Coordinates of N, CA and C and ligand atoms in Angstrom, one line a residue:
M1 N -67.1 -26.7 38.8 CA -66.3 -27.7 37.9 C -67.1 -28.9 37.5
R2 N -67.0 -29.6 36.4 CA -67.3 -30.7 36.1 C -67.2 -31.8 36.3
S3 N -67.9 -32.4 36.5 CA -67.6 -34.1 36.7 C -66.2 -34.8 36.1
S4 N -65.6 -34.5 37.4 CA -63.6 -35.0 37.2 C -63.9 -36.2 36.0
K5 N -65.1 -37.1 36.0 CA -64.8 -38.6 35.3 C -65.2 -38.3 34.0
N6 N -66.0 -37.1 33.5 CA -66.2 -37.2 32.0 C -64.9 -36.2 31.3
V7 N -64.4 -35.6 32.6 CA -63.4 -34.4 31.9 C -61.9 -35.5 31.7
T8 N -61.6 -36.6 32.4 CA -60.3 -37.2 32.6 C -60.4 -38.3 31.2
A9 N -61.9 -38.7 31.1 CA -62.2 -39.5 30.0 C -61.5 -38.5 28.5
L10 N -62.1 -37.6 28.5 CA -61.6 -36.8 27.7 C -60.0 -36.3 27.4
L11 N -59.6 -36.3 28.6 CA -57.9 -35.8 28.3 C -57.3 -37.2 27.9
E12 N -57.9 -38.5 28.2 CA -57.3 -39.9 27.7 C -57.3 -39.7 26.1
Q13 N -58.2 -39.1 25.5 CA -58.5 -39.2 24.0 C -57.5 -38.8 23.2
G14 N -57.6 -37.1 23.4 CA -56.4 -36.7 22.5 C -56.4 -37.0 20.9
Y15 N -55.1 -36.7 20.3 CA -55.2 -36.7 19.0 C -53.9 -37.5 18.4
G16 N -53.9 -38.5 17.7 CA -52.3 -39.4 17.5 C -52.0 -38.6 15.8
S17 N -50.9 -39.4 15.8 CA -50.2 -39.0 14.4 C -49.1 -39.7 14.3
F18 N -48.7 -39.8 12.9 CA -47.8 -40.8 12.7 C -46.2 -40.4 13.4
L19 N -46.4 -39.4 13.8 CA -45.2 -38.8 14.7 C -44.6 -39.5 15.9
N20 N -46.1 -40.2 16.1 CA -45.9 -40.8 17.6 C -45.2 -42.4 17.1
L21 N -44.7 -42.6 16.3 CA -44.0 -43.9 15.9 C -42.6 -43.4 15.7
L22 N -42.4 -42.1 15.1 CA -40.8 -41.9 15.5 C -40.7 -41.5 16.8
Y23 N -41.5 -40.7 17.5 CA -41.1 -40.1 18.6 C -42.2 -40.8 19.9
P24 N -42.4 -41.7 20.2 CA -43.6 -41.8 21.0 C -43.8 -40.8 22.2
R25 N -44.8 -40.7 22.4 CA -45.1 -39.7 23.5 C -45.1 -40.3 24.9
R26 N -44.8 -39.3 26.0 CA -44.8 -39.9 27.2 C -45.7 -38.8 28.0
C27 N -46.5 -39.5 29.0 CA -47.4 -39.1 29.8 C -46.5 -38.1 30.4
P28 N -47.7 -36.6 30.6 CA -46.8 -35.9 31.6 C -46.7 -35.6 33.4
L29 N -47.5 -36.6 33.4 CA -47.6 -36.7 35.0 C -46.5 -37.9 35.5
C30 N -46.4 -39.1 34.5 CA -45.5 -40.4 35.4 C -44.3 -40.2 34.5
H31 N -44.3 -39.6 33.4 CA -43.3 -39.6 32.3 C -43.1 -41.2 31.4
R32 N -44.2 -42.0 31.8 CA -43.6 -43.3 30.9 C -44.4 -43.1 29.4
I33 N -43.8 -44.0 28.6 CA -44.4 -43.8 27.1 C -45.6 -44.3 27.3
L34 N -46.6 -43.7 26.4 CA -48.3 -43.7 26.3 C -48.3 -44.8 25.3
K35 N -48.6 -45.9 25.9 CA -49.2 -47.2 24.9 C -50.1 -46.6 24.2
D36 N -51.6 -45.9 24.2 CA -52.3 -45.6 23.5 C -51.6 -44.3 22.8
S37 N -51.2 -44.2 21.4 CA -51.0 -43.1 21.3 C -51.6 -41.8 20.7
H38 N -53.0 -42.2 21.4 CA -54.0 -40.6 21.3 C -54.1 -40.3 22.2
A39 N -53.6 -40.8 23.7 CA -54.0 -40.3 25.0 C -53.0 -39.0 24.7
L40 N -53.6 -38.3 25.8 CA -52.6 -37.3 26.5 C -51.9 -37.6 27.5
I41 N -52.6 -38.4 28.5 CA -52.1 -39.0 29.7 C -52.3 -40.1 29.9
C42 N -51.6 -41.3 30.8 CA -52.0 -42.6 30.6 C -53.2 -43.2 31.6
P43 N -53.6 -44.3 31.4 CA -54.8 -44.0 32.4 C -54.6 -44.2 33.8
E44 N -53.5 -44.5 34.6 CA -53.1 -44.8 35.7 C -53.5 -43.1 36.5
C45 N -52.9 -42.3 35.2 CA -52.7 -40.8 35.9 C -54.0 -40.3 35.6
A46 N -54.6 -40.7 34.6 CA -56.3 -39.9 34.4 C -57.0 -40.0 35.5
G47 N -56.7 -41.5 36.0 CA -57.5 -42.1 37.3 C -57.1 -41.3 38.4
D48 N -55.9 -40.7 38.6 CA -55.4 -40.4 39.8 C -55.4 -38.6 39.5
L49 N -56.0 -38.2 38.5 CA -55.7 -36.4 38.4 C -57.0 -35.8 39.4
R50 N -56.3 -34.9 39.8 CA -56.8 -34.1 41.2 C -56.6 -32.4 41.0
P51 N -57.5 -32.1 40.1 CA -57.8 -30.7 40.2 C -58.1 -30.1 41.2
I52 N -58.1 -28.7 41.4 CA -58.4 -28.0 42.8 C -59.8 -28.1 42.5
Q53 N -60.1 -28.6 44.0 CA -61.9 -28.3 44.3 C -61.9 -27.9 45.5
G54 N -63.2 -27.4 45.9 CA -63.2 -26.8 47.3 C -63.3 -25.6 47.3
A55 N -62.9 -25.1 48.5 CA -62.8 -23.5 48.8 C -61.8 -22.7 48.0
R56 N -61.7 -21.5 47.3 CA -60.8 -21.2 46.8 C -60.9 -19.5 47.2
C57 N -59.4 -18.7 47.1 CA -59.9 -17.5 47.2 C -60.5 -17.1 45.9
Y58 N -61.5 -16.0 46.0 CA -62.5 -15.6 45.3 C -61.5 -14.8 44.1
K59 N -60.5 -14.2 44.6 CA -59.8 -13.7 43.5 C -58.7 -14.2 42.9
C60 N -57.6 -15.0 43.3 CA -56.8 -15.6 42.6 C -56.9 -17.1 42.4
G61 N -58.0 -17.5 43.1 CA -58.3 -19.1 42.7 C -57.3 -20.2 43.9
K62 N -56.6 -19.5 44.7 CA -55.9 -20.4 45.4 C -56.9 -21.6 46.4
P63 N -56.2 -22.4 46.9 CA -57.2 -23.0 48.1 C -57.1 -22.1 49.2
V64 N -58.3 -22.1 49.7 CA -58.3 -21.6 51.3 C -59.3 -22.3 52.3
S65 N -59.3 -22.4 52.9 CA -60.1 -22.8 54.1 C -61.5 -22.4 54.0
E66 N -62.8 -23.0 54.3 CA -64.0 -22.8 54.2 C -64.7 -21.4 54.7
E67 N -64.1 -21.1 55.7 CA -64.3 -19.8 56.1 C -64.0 -18.6 55.0
E68 N -62.8 -18.9 54.8 CA -61.9 -17.6 53.8 C -62.6 -17.1 52.9
E69 N -62.5 -16.1 52.6 CA -62.8 -15.5 51.3 C -61.9 -15.0 50.3
Y70 N -60.7 -14.9 50.8 CA -59.4 -14.0 50.2 C -58.4 -14.7 50.8
C71 N -57.3 -15.3 50.0 CA -56.1 -15.6 50.6 C -55.3 -14.7 51.0
R72 N -54.2 -15.3 51.9 CA -53.4 -14.7 52.4 C -52.8 -13.3 51.5
D73 N -52.3 -13.7 50.5 CA -51.6 -12.7 49.5 C -52.7 -11.6 48.9
C74 N -53.8 -12.0 48.7 CA -55.0 -11.2 48.1 C -55.5 -10.0 49.2
K75 N -55.3 -10.9 50.3 CA -55.8 -9.9 51.8 C -54.7 -9.0 51.9
A76 N -53.2 -9.3 51.6 CA -52.3 -8.2 52.1 C -52.5 -7.4 51.0
A77 N -52.5 -7.8 49.8 CA -52.3 -6.8 48.2 C -52.9 -7.3 47.2
P78 N -54.3 -7.5 46.8 CA -55.0 -7.7 45.8 C -54.3 -7.2 44.3
G79 N -54.3 -8.2 43.7 CA -53.5 -7.8 42.3 C -54.6 -7.2 41.7
A80 N -53.7 -6.6 40.6 CA -54.6 -5.0 39.4 C -55.4 -6.3 38.8
F81 N -55.5 -7.5 38.5 CA -56.3 -8.5 37.8 C -57.8 -8.5 38.3
D82 N -59.0 -8.6 37.5 CA -60.1 -9.1 37.9 C -60.3 -10.4 39.0
Q83 N -59.8 -11.5 38.3 CA -60.0 -13.0 38.7 C -59.1 -13.7 37.9
G84 N -58.4 -14.7 38.6 CA -57.9 -16.1 38.1 C -57.9 -17.4 38.7
R85 N -57.2 -18.4 37.8 CA -57.7 -19.6 38.5 C -56.8 -20.6 37.7
G86 N -55.8 -21.4 38.8 CA -55.1 -22.2 38.3 C -55.6 -23.7 38.7
I87 N -55.3 -24.6 37.6 CA -55.9 -26.0 37.8 C -55.6 -26.9 38.2
F88 N -54.3 -27.0 38.7 CA -53.7 -28.0 39.8 C -52.7 -27.5 40.8
L89 N -52.7 -27.9 41.6 CA -51.9 -27.6 42.9 C -50.4 -27.9 42.4
Y90 N -49.6 -26.9 42.8 CA -48.1 -26.8 42.2 C -47.5 -27.7 43.5
D91 N -47.9 -29.3 43.2 CA -47.0 -30.0 44.5 C -46.0 -30.6 43.7
D92 N -45.2 -31.2 44.0 CA -44.2 -31.8 43.7 C -44.4 -32.6 42.0
R93 N -45.4 -33.4 42.1 CA -45.7 -34.0 40.8 C -45.9 -33.2 40.2
M94 N -46.3 -31.8 39.8 CA -46.7 -30.8 39.1 C -45.1 -30.1 38.6
K95 N -44.8 -30.0 40.1 CA -43.0 -29.3 39.8 C -42.5 -30.2 39.0
Y96 N -42.4 -31.3 38.9 CA -41.1 -32.2 38.1 C -42.1 -32.0 36.7
S97 N -43.3 -31.9 36.8 CA -43.9 -31.8 35.1 C -43.4 -31.0 34.3
I98 N -43.6 -29.7 35.3 CA -43.4 -28.5 34.3 C -42.1 -28.4 34.6
M99 N -41.3 -28.7 35.3 CA -39.4 -28.6 34.9 C -39.4 -29.4 33.4
K100 N -40.0 -30.8 33.3 CA -39.6 -31.3 32.2 C -40.1 -30.8 30.9
Y101 N -41.5 -30.1 31.0 CA -42.1 -29.6 30.0 C -41.2 -28.2 29.4
K102 N -40.2 -27.8 30.4 CA -39.9 -26.2 30.1 C -38.4 -26.6 29.8
Y103 N -37.6 -27.4 30.6 CA -36.4 -27.7 30.2 C -35.7 -28.6 29.9
F104 N -36.7 -29.5 29.7 CA -35.8 -31.0 29.1 C -36.7 -31.6 28.2
G105 N -37.5 -30.6 27.2 CA -37.7 -31.0 25.8 C -38.8 -31.7 25.8
C106 N -39.7 -31.2 26.7 CA -41.1 -32.4 26.6 C -41.9 -31.2 26.4
R107 N -41.9 -30.4 25.3 CA -43.0 -29.8 24.7 C -44.0 -30.0 24.5
E108 N -44.5 -31.5 24.0 CA -45.6 -32.2 23.7 C -46.5 -32.3 25.1
Y109 N -45.9 -32.2 26.1 CA -47.1 -31.8 27.4 C -47.9 -30.6 27.5
S110 N -47.2 -29.6 26.3 CA -48.8 -28.2 26.4 C -49.6 -29.0 25.6
R111 N -49.8 -29.8 25.0 CA -51.2 -30.4 24.5 C -51.9 -30.7 25.7
F112 N -51.6 -31.8 27.0 CA -52.4 -32.5 27.7 C -52.9 -31.0 28.5
Y113 N -51.5 -30.1 29.1 CA -51.9 -28.9 29.9 C -53.1 -28.0 29.2
G114 N -52.5 -27.7 28.2 CA -53.7 -26.7 27.2 C -55.6 -27.3 27.1
R115 N -55.2 -28.8 26.8 CA -56.6 -29.4 27.0 C -57.2 -29.3 28.7
A116 N -56.2 -29.5 29.2 CA -56.6 -29.4 30.9 C -57.1 -28.0 31.4
L117 N -56.5 -27.0 30.5 CA -57.1 -25.6 30.9 C -58.5 -25.1 30.4
Y118 N -58.5 -26.0 29.4 CA -59.8 -25.7 28.8 C -60.8 -26.2 29.3
L119 N -60.7 -27.8 29.7 CA -61.6 -28.7 30.3 C -62.1 -28.3 31.4
Y120 N -60.9 -28.1 32.5 CA -61.5 -27.6 34.2 C -61.7 -26.0 34.2
G121 N -61.3 -25.2 32.7 CA -61.5 -23.8 32.9 C -62.4 -23.0 32.2
R122 N -63.4 -24.4 31.5 CA -64.2 -23.7 30.5 C -65.3 -22.9 31.4
D123 N -66.0 -23.2 32.5 CA -66.9 -22.7 33.4 C -66.6 -21.3 34.0
Q124 N -65.2 -21.2 34.2 CA -64.8 -20.2 34.2 C -64.6 -18.5 33.0
L125 N -64.5 -19.6 32.1 CA -64.3 -18.6 30.6 C -65.7 -18.3 30.3
A126 N -66.6 -19.3 30.6 CA -67.8 -18.9 30.1 C -68.2 -17.4 31.0
L127 N -67.7 -17.5 32.2 CA -68.2 -16.5 33.1 C -67.3 -15.0 32.7
W128 N -66.1 -15.5 32.4 CA -65.1 -14.2 32.1 C -65.4 -13.6 30.6
K129 N -65.7 -14.4 29.6 CA -65.8 -14.2 28.1 C -64.6 -13.4 27.7
P130 N -63.4 -13.6 27.6 CA -62.4 -13.4 27.0 C -62.3 -12.8 25.6
D131 N -61.9 -11.6 25.4 CA -61.9 -11.3 23.7 C -60.6 -11.9 23.3
V132 N -59.6 -12.2 24.0 CA -58.6 -12.6 23.7 C -57.5 -13.2 24.7
I133 N -56.6 -14.2 24.0 CA -55.7 -14.8 25.0 C -54.5 -14.2 25.1
V134 N -54.1 -13.9 25.9 CA -52.3 -13.6 25.7 C -51.5 -14.2 26.5
P135 N -50.4 -14.5 26.1 CA -49.2 -15.6 26.8 C -48.7 -14.5 27.6
V136 N -48.1 -14.9 28.5 CA -47.0 -14.3 29.3 C -45.4 -14.5 28.4
P137 N -45.4 -13.2 28.0 CA -44.1 -12.9 27.1 C -42.9 -13.6 27.7
L138 N -41.9 -14.0 26.9 CA -40.9 -14.6 27.5 C -39.6 -13.5 27.1
H139 N -38.5 -13.3 27.6 CA -37.8 -12.2 26.9 C -36.7 -12.8 25.8
W140 N -36.6 -12.4 25.0 CA -36.3 -13.2 23.5 C -34.6 -14.1 24.3
R141 N -33.9 -13.3 25.1 CA -32.9 -14.3 25.0 C -33.3 -15.9 25.7
K142 N -34.1 -15.4 26.6 CA -34.6 -17.1 27.2 C -35.3 -17.8 26.1
L143 N -36.1 -16.7 25.3 CA -36.8 -17.7 24.1 C -35.9 -18.3 23.6
R144 N -34.6 -17.9 22.8 CA -33.5 -18.4 21.9 C -33.1 -19.5 22.9
K145 N -33.1 -19.6 24.3 CA -32.2 -20.5 24.9 C -33.0 -21.9 25.0
R146 N -34.2 -21.4 25.4 CA -35.3 -22.7 25.5 C -35.8 -22.9 24.4
G147 N -36.1 -22.3 23.3 CA -36.5 -22.6 21.8 C -38.2 -22.5 21.5
F148 N -38.9 -22.4 22.6 CA -40.2 -21.6 22.8 C -40.9 -21.2 24.1
N149 N -41.6 -20.8 23.9 CA -42.2 -19.8 25.0 C -43.0 -20.9 25.9
Q150 N -42.9 -21.2 26.3 CA -44.3 -22.4 27.5 C -45.5 -21.7 27.5
A151 N -45.9 -20.4 27.9 CA -46.9 -20.0 28.0 C -47.8 -20.0 26.7
E152 N -47.2 -19.5 25.8 CA -47.4 -19.4 24.6 C -48.2 -20.8 23.6
L153 N -47.6 -21.8 24.0 CA -47.9 -22.9 23.5 C -49.2 -23.4 24.0
L154 N -49.4 -22.9 25.9 CA -50.5 -23.4 26.3 C -51.5 -22.5 25.8
A155 N -51.3 -21.0 25.3 CA -52.4 -20.3 24.9 C -52.8 -20.9 23.9
E156 N -51.6 -21.5 22.8 CA -52.4 -22.0 21.2 C -53.1 -23.1 21.7
E157 N -52.8 -24.0 22.5 CA -53.7 -25.4 23.2 C -55.1 -25.1 23.1
L158 N -54.9 -24.1 24.3 CA -56.5 -23.5 25.0 C -57.4 -23.0 23.6
A159 N -56.7 -22.1 23.1 CA -57.4 -21.2 21.8 C -58.0 -22.4 21.1
K160 N -57.3 -23.6 21.1 CA -57.6 -24.7 19.6 C -59.3 -25.1 20.0
S161 N -59.4 -25.2 21.7 CA -60.4 -25.7 22.1 C -61.7 -24.6 22.4
A162 N -61.2 -23.5 22.7 CA -61.9 -22.5 23.2 C -62.7 -21.6 21.9
G163 N -61.9 -21.9 21.2 CA -62.1 -20.9 19.9 C -62.1 -19.3 20.3
I164 N -61.2 -19.2 21.0 CA -61.0 -17.8 21.2 C -59.5 -17.2 20.4
P165 N -59.6 -16.0 20.0 CA -57.9 -15.8 19.7 C -57.2 -15.6 20.5
V166 N -55.8 -15.7 19.7 CA -54.4 -15.4 20.5 C -53.7 -14.3 20.2
D167 N -53.3 -13.8 21.0 CA -52.4 -12.4 20.6 C -50.8 -12.2 21.4
V168 N -50.0 -12.8 20.4 CA -48.7 -12.7 21.1 C -48.0 -11.5 20.8
S169 N -48.8 -10.3 20.3 CA -47.8 -9.3 20.2 C -48.1 -7.9 20.7
L170 N -49.4 -8.5 21.8 CA -49.6 -7.3 23.0 C -48.8 -6.8 23.9
L171 N -48.1 -8.1 24.4 CA -47.0 -7.5 25.3 C -45.6 -8.3 25.0
K172 N -44.8 -7.4 25.6 CA -43.3 -7.5 25.1 C -42.4 -7.8 26.6
K173 N -41.7 -8.7 26.8 CA -41.1 -9.0 28.1 C -39.3 -8.1 27.0
S174 N -39.3 -6.4 27.4 CA -37.9 -5.9 26.6 C -36.9 -6.0 28.0
R175 N -36.9 -6.6 29.0 CA -35.6 -6.6 29.8 C -35.9 -8.0 30.9
A176 N -34.7 -8.8 30.8 CA -34.2 -9.9 31.5 C -34.8 -9.4 32.6
T177 N -35.2 -10.4 33.7 CA -35.5 -10.4 34.8 C -34.8 -11.4 35.6
R178 N -34.0 -10.7 37.0 CA -33.6 -12.1 37.5 C -34.4 -12.6 38.3
S179 N -33.7 -13.7 38.5 CA -34.2 -14.7 39.4 C -35.1 -13.9 40.8
Q180 N -36.8 -14.1 40.9 CA -37.4 -13.4 41.3 C -37.5 -14.5 42.9
K181 N -36.9 -15.4 43.0 CA -36.8 -16.2 44.2 C -36.4 -15.4 45.5
K182 N -35.1 -14.9 45.2 CA -35.1 -14.3 46.4 C -35.2 -12.8 47.1
L183 N -36.4 -12.4 46.4 CA -37.1 -10.9 46.3 C -38.3 -11.3 47.3
D184 N -38.4 -10.2 47.8 CA -40.0 -10.1 48.5 C -40.6 -9.4 47.4
A185 N -42.2 -9.3 48.0 CA -43.1 -9.0 46.9 C -42.6 -7.7 46.4
A186 N -42.6 -6.6 47.1 CA -42.2 -5.3 46.9 C -40.6 -5.3 45.7
G187 N -40.1 -6.2 46.2 CA -39.0 -6.1 45.1 C -39.4 -6.9 43.8
R188 N -40.0 -7.6 43.9 CA -40.8 -8.6 42.9 C -40.9 -7.7 41.7
K189 N -42.1 -6.9 42.3 CA -42.8 -6.0 41.3 C -41.9 -4.8 40.9
K190 N -41.1 -4.3 41.5 CA -40.0 -3.5 41.1 C -39.5 -3.8 39.8
N191 N -39.1 -5.3 40.2 CA -38.2 -6.0 39.2 C -38.8 -6.2 37.3
L192 N -39.9 -6.3 37.9 CA -41.0 -6.7 36.8 C -41.6 -5.4 36.0
K193 N -41.3 -4.4 36.9 CA -42.3 -3.3 36.3 C -41.8 -2.9 34.9
K194 N -40.3 -2.8 35.2 CA -39.9 -2.3 34.0 C -39.3 -3.1 32.9
A195 N -39.7 -4.6 33.3 CA -39.5 -6.0 32.2 C -40.7 -5.7 30.8
F196 N -41.6 -5.5 31.3 CA -43.1 -5.7 30.7 C -43.3 -4.7 29.9
Q197 N -43.8 -4.8 28.5 CA -44.3 -3.3 28.0 C -45.5 -3.7 27.4
V198 N -46.5 -3.0 27.3 CA -47.7 -3.4 26.4 C -47.1 -2.5 25.3
V199 N -47.5 -3.1 23.9 CA -47.0 -3.0 22.5 C -48.2 -2.7 21.6
G200 N -49.6 -3.5 21.9 CA -50.2 -3.4 21.0 C -51.4 -2.3 21.9
N201 N -52.4 -2.5 21.1 CA -53.5 -1.6 22.0 C -54.5 -2.4 22.5
P202 N -54.5 -2.4 23.8 CA -55.8 -3.5 24.9 C -57.0 -3.0 24.8
S203 N -57.4 -1.5 24.5 CA -58.5 -0.8 24.6 C -60.0 -1.4 24.5
G204 N -60.7 -1.5 25.6 CA -61.8 -1.8 25.7 C -62.0 -3.6 25.4
M205 N -60.5 -4.3 25.7 CA -60.6 -5.6 25.5 C -61.0 -6.5 27.0
R206 N -61.5 -7.4 27.1 CA -61.5 -8.5 27.8 C -60.4 -9.7 27.5
I207 N -59.3 -9.5 28.6 CA -57.7 -10.1 28.3 C -57.7 -11.2 28.9
L208 N -57.3 -12.3 28.7 CA -57.0 -13.4 29.8 C -55.5 -14.1 29.4
L209 N -55.1 -13.8 30.6 CA -53.5 -14.1 30.4 C -53.1 -15.5 30.9
I210 N -52.4 -16.2 30.3 CA -51.7 -17.5 30.4 C -50.4 -17.9 30.9
D211 N -50.5 -18.5 31.7 CA -48.7 -18.8 31.8 C -48.9 -20.4 32.9
D212 N -47.9 -21.1 33.1 CA -47.6 -22.4 33.6 C -47.8 -22.4 34.7
V213 N -47.4 -21.4 35.6 CA -47.5 -21.8 36.8 C -47.4 -20.0 37.9
Y214 N -48.7 -19.9 38.5 CA -49.0 -18.6 39.1 C -48.4 -19.1 40.7
T215 N -47.7 -18.6 41.7 CA -47.2 -18.5 42.9 C -47.5 -17.1 43.6
T216 N -46.6 -16.4 43.5 CA -47.0 -14.8 44.2 C -47.6 -14.2 43.7
G217 N -47.8 -14.1 42.0 CA -48.6 -13.4 41.6 C -48.2 -11.5 41.1
S218 N -46.8 -11.9 41.2 CA -46.2 -10.5 40.8 C -46.7 -10.3 39.3
T219 N -46.1 -11.5 39.0 CA -46.4 -11.2 37.1 C -47.9 -11.0 36.7
M220 N -48.7 -11.5 36.9 CA -50.1 -11.0 36.4 C -50.6 -9.8 37.1
D221 N -49.7 -9.3 38.2 CA -50.4 -8.2 38.8 C -49.9 -7.1 37.9
V222 N -48.4 -7.0 37.7 CA -47.7 -6.4 37.2 C -48.3 -6.1 35.5
L223 N -48.6 -7.3 35.0 CA -49.2 -7.1 33.5 C -50.7 -6.9 33.9
A224 N -51.6 -6.9 34.6 CA -52.9 -6.7 34.8 C -52.8 -5.2 34.7
H225 N -51.8 -4.3 35.3 CA -51.6 -3.1 35.9 C -51.4 -2.2 34.4
A226 N -50.3 -2.9 34.0 CA -50.0 -2.2 32.5 C -51.3 -2.3 31.3
L227 N -52.1 -3.3 31.7 CA -52.8 -3.5 30.1 C -54.2 -2.7 30.7
L228 N -54.4 -2.4 31.6 CA -55.6 -1.6 32.7 C -55.3 -0.1 32.2
E229 N -53.6 0.0 32.7 CA -53.4 1.5 32.2 C -53.7 1.9 31.0
K230 N -53.6 0.6 30.2 CA -53.5 1.2 28.4 C -55.1 0.9 28.1
G231 N -56.2 0.9 28.8 CA -57.2 0.8 28.5 C -58.2 -0.4 28.5
A232 N -57.5 -1.8 28.5 CA -58.1 -3.0 28.6 C -59.3 -2.9 29.4
S233 N -60.6 -3.3 29.3 CA -61.5 -3.5 30.2 C -61.6 -4.4 31.5
H234 N -61.3 -5.8 31.1 CA -60.9 -6.5 32.6 C -59.7 -7.3 31.8
V235 N -58.9 -8.0 33.0 CA -57.8 -8.9 32.8 C -58.0 -10.2 33.6
F236 N -58.2 -11.0 33.2 CA -58.3 -12.7 34.0 C -56.9 -13.2 33.9
F237 N -57.0 -14.1 34.4 CA -56.0 -15.0 34.2 C -56.0 -16.6 34.4
L238 N -55.2 -17.5 33.8 CA -55.8 -18.9 33.6 C -54.4 -19.8 33.8
T239 N -54.0 -20.5 34.8 CA -52.6 -21.0 34.6 C -53.0 -22.4 34.8
V240 N -51.8 -23.2 35.0 CA -52.1 -24.9 34.6 C -51.8 -25.4 36.1
C241 N -50.9 -24.7 36.8 CA -50.6 -24.9 38.5 C -50.7 -23.4 38.9
I242 N -51.3 -23.6 40.5 CA -50.9 -22.1 41.1 C -50.4 -22.8 42.7
G243 N -49.8 -22.2 43.2 CA -49.3 -22.5 44.5 C -50.4 -22.1 45.7
S244 N -49.8 -22.9 46.8 CA -50.9 -22.5 48.2 C -50.0 -21.5 48.7
N245 N -51.2 -20.9 49.6 CA -50.7 -20.1 50.9 C -50.5 -21.0 52.2
R246 N -51.2 -22.2 52.1 CA -51.0 -22.9 53.2 C -49.8 -24.3 53.5
Ligands
ZN301 ZN1 -48.9 -41.2 33.9
ZN302 ZN1 -56.0 -15.4 46.8

């Protein structure tokens, strides 16, 4: 990881537009109106930004204690993906931010998240060398209701900085899945397996999956499995937030 100071300076810059005059943008972390219309977050939140640092699970990137190589989930059932990372811990502040982003019309937060994915994930991207960025798809019914796919906006923002193409036609969510919260790991996988389809040709490709949050990893596991089965050479993931086993 790079020096946090340089990165937060870059996050504070952003880019402005005349639309800011009509729709003042808000800080994605404290939700106050940004005084500097070019900034992606406010100076206070920039100073208090805590991307995950220190010991991480070698596979999924969840924080672990120094002596551990893998987290509890990856020890019990390692996902089909090669490796993945989340930038921020999915704590109360981030939960609230993501909720505003997805359900309360704060689409603009994708710019901060996408930039953070790039700035804090670029060392990892240099190692993984993905050919293509693929957002986790949303079922059409959910897409219609929400108006946008939160993962797709993140993928597009990341692509702008990383210079890697986005492919939104490789995966499809053909069946709506019920809430996963009450299901155990096996139930989640079963529920998801039939929901996603590989509709493009991932043959020989190094794929980077993008989503807003990684919790149990069932979605990433199921998607990686399906992509590898269809000939993808490697599957990685990057998410804005990641849960913790601790
Ligand atoms: Zn703020
Ligand atoms: Zn893990």
